[in-house]
PDB file of C-alpha atoms in Angstrom:
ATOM      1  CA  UNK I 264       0.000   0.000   0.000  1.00 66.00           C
ATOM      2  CA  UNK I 265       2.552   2.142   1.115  1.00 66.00           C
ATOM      3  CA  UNK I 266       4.496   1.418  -2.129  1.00 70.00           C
ATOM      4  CA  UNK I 267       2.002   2.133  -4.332  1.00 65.00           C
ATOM      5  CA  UNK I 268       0.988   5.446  -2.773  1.00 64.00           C
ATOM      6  CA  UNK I 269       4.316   6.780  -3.619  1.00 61.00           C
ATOM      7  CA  UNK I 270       4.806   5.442  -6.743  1.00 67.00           C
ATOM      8  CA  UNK I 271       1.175   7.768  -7.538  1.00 60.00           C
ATOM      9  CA  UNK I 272       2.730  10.547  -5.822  1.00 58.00           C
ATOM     10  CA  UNK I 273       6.413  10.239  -7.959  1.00 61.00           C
ATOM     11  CA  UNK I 274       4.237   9.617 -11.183  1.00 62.00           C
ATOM     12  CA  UNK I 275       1.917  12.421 -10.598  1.00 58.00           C
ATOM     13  CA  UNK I 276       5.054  14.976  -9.366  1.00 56.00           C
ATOM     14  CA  UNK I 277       6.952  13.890 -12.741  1.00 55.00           C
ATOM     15  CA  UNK I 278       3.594  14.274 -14.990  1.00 51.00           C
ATOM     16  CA  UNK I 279       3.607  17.920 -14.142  1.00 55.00           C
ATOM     17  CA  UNK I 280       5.309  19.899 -16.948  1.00 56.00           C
ATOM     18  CA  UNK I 281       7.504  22.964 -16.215  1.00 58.00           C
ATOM     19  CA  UNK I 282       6.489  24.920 -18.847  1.00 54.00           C
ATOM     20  CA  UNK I 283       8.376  28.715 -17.593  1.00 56.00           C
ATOM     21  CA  UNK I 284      10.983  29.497 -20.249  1.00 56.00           C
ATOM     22  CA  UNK I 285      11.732  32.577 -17.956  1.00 63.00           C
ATOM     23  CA  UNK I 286      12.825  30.328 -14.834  1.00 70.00           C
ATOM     24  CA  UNK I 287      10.288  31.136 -12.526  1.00 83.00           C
ATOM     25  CA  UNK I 288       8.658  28.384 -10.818  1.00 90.00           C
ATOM     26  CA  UNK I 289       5.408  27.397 -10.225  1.00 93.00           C
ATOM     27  CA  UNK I 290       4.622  27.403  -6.400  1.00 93.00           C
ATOM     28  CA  UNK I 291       1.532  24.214  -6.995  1.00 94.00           C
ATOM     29  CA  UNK I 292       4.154  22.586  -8.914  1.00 94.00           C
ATOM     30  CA  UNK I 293       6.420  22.422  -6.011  1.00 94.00           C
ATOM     31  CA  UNK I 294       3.999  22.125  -3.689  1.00 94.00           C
ATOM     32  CA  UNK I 295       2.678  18.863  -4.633  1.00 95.00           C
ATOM     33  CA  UNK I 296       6.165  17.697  -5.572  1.00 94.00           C
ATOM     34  CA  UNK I 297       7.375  18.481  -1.811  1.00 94.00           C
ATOM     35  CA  UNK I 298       4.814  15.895  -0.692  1.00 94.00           C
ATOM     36  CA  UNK I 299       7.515  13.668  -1.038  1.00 94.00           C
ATOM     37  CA  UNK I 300      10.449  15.391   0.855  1.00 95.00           C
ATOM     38  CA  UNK I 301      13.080  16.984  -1.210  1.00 95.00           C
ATOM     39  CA  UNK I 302      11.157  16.908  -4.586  1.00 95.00           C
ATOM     40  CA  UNK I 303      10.181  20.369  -4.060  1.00 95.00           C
ATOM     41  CA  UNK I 304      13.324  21.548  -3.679  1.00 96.00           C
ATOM     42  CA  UNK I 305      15.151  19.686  -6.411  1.00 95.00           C
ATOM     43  CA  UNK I 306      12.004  21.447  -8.260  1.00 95.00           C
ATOM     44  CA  UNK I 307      13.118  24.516  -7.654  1.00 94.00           C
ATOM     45  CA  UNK I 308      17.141  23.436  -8.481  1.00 93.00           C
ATOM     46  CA  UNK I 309      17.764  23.937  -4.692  1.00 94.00           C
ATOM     47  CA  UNK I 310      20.100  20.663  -4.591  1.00 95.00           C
ATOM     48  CA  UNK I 311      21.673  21.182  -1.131  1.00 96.00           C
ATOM     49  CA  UNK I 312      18.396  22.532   0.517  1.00 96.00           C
ATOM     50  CA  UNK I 313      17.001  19.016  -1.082  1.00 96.00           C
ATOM     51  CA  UNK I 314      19.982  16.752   1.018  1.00 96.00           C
ATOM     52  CA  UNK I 315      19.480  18.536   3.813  1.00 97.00           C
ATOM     53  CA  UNK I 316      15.718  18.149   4.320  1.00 97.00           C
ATOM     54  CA  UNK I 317      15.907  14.478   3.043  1.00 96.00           C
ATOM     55  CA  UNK I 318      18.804  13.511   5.576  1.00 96.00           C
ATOM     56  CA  UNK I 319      17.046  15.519   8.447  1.00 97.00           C
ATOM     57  CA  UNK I 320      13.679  13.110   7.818  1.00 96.00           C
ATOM     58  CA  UNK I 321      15.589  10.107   7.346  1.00 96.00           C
ATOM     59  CA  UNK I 322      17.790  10.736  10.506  1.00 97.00           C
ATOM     60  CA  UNK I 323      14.748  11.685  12.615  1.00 97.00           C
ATOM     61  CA  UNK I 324      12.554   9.116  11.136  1.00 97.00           C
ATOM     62  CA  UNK I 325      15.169   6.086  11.873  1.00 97.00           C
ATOM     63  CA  UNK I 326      15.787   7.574  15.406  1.00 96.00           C
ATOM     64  CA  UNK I 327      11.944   7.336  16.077  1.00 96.00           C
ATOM     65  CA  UNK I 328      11.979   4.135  14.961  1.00 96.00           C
ATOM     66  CA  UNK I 329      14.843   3.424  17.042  1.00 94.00           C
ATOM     67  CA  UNK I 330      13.582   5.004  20.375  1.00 94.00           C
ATOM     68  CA  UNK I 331      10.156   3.493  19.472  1.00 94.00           C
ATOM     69  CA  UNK I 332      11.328  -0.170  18.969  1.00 93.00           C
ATOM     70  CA  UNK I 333      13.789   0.196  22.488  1.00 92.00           C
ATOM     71  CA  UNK I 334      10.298   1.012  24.395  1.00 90.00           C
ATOM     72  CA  UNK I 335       8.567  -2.001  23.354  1.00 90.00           C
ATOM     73  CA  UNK I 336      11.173  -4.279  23.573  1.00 88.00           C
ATOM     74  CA  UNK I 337      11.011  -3.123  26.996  1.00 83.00           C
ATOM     75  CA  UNK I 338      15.261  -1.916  27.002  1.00 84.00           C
ATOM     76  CA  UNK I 339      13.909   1.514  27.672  1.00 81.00           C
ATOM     77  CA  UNK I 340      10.943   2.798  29.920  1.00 80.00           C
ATOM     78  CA  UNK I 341       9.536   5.224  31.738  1.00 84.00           C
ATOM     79  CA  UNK I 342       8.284   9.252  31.132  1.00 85.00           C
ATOM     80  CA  UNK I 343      11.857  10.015  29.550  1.00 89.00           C
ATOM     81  CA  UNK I 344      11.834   7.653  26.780  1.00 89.00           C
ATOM     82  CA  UNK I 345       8.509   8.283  26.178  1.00 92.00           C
ATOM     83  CA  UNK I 346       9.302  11.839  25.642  1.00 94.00           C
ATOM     84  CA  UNK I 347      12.076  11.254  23.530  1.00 94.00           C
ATOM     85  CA  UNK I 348      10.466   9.095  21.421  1.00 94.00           C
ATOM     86  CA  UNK I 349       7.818  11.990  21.506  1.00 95.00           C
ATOM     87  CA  UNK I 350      10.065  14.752  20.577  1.00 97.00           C
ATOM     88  CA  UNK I 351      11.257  12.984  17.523  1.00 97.00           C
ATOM     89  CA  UNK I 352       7.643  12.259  16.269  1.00 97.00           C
ATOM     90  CA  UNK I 353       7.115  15.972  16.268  1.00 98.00           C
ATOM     91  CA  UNK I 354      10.539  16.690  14.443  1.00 98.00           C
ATOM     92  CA  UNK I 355       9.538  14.259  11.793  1.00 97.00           C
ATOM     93  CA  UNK I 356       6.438  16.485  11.062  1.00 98.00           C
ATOM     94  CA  UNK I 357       8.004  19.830  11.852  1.00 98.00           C
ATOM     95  CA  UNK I 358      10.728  19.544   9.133  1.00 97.00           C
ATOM     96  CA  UNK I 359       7.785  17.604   6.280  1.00 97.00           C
ATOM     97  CA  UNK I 360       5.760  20.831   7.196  1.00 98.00           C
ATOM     98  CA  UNK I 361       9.109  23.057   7.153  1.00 97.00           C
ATOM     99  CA  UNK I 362       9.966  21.311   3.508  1.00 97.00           C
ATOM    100  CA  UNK I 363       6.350  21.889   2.224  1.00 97.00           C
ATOM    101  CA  UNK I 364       6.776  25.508   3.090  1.00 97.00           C
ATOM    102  CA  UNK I 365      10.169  26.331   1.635  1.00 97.00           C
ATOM    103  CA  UNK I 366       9.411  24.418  -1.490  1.00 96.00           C
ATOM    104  CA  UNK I 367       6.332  26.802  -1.977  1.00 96.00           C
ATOM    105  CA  UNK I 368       7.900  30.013  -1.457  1.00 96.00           C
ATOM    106  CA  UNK I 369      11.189  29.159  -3.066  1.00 95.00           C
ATOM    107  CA  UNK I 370       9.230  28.959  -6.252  1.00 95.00           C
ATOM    108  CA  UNK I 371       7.333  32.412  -5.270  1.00 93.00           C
ATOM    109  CA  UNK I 372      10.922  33.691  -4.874  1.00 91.00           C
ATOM    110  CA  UNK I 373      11.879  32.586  -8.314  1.00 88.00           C
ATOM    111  CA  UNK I 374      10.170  35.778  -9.897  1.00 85.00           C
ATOM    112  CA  UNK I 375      12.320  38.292  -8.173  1.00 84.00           C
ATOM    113  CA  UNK I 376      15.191  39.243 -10.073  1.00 80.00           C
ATOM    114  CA  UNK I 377      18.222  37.806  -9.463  1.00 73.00           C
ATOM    115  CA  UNK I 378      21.365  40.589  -8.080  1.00 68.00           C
TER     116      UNK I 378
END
């Protein structure tokens, strides 16, 4: 399931044309294309901006994982694991929301001229 919702997701962010000769962006585009982190930045030809948020996810989402797996195994317990766990749950979504964000006004930004 999981699979096949991203492979919709990749095919529908690569189905969208990028029709702007004058290299301004579309900020839909790379919207929906941030859905899956970093797209929205590669998008927008923001390479490093696009390793940083995908390394972020993937560093909080294995550490989740991680913290997550130690509590029901039972190697960690108690209100400070649980809060750890906790606190990387809500990194996870803060830096998807943060990527969805800069992808979208990154490509409003791409109209202002250039210095």
């Amino acid at each position: 399931m999981k699979r096949g919702v991203l492979i919709l997701v990749i095919g529908i962010s690569v189905s969208l044309p990028d029709n702007s000769n004058d290299g301004t962006k579309e900020p839909k585009k790379a919207l929906i294309r941030s859905i899956v982190p970093g797209l929205g930045q590669i998008y927008n030809e923001k390479y490093a901006k696009a390793a940083i948020i995908v390394g972020l996810e993937g560093y909080y989402i294995a550490t989740y994982l991680a913290k997550y797996q130690s509590i029901e195994d039972g190697s960690l317990s108690g209100s400070d694991a649980l809060r750890s766990r906790n606190l990387y749950a809500w990194l996870v979504v803060g830096v998807y929301i943060m990527n969805l964000i800069d992808a979208y006004v990154d490509a409003h930004l791409s109209s202002f001229p250039k210095e």
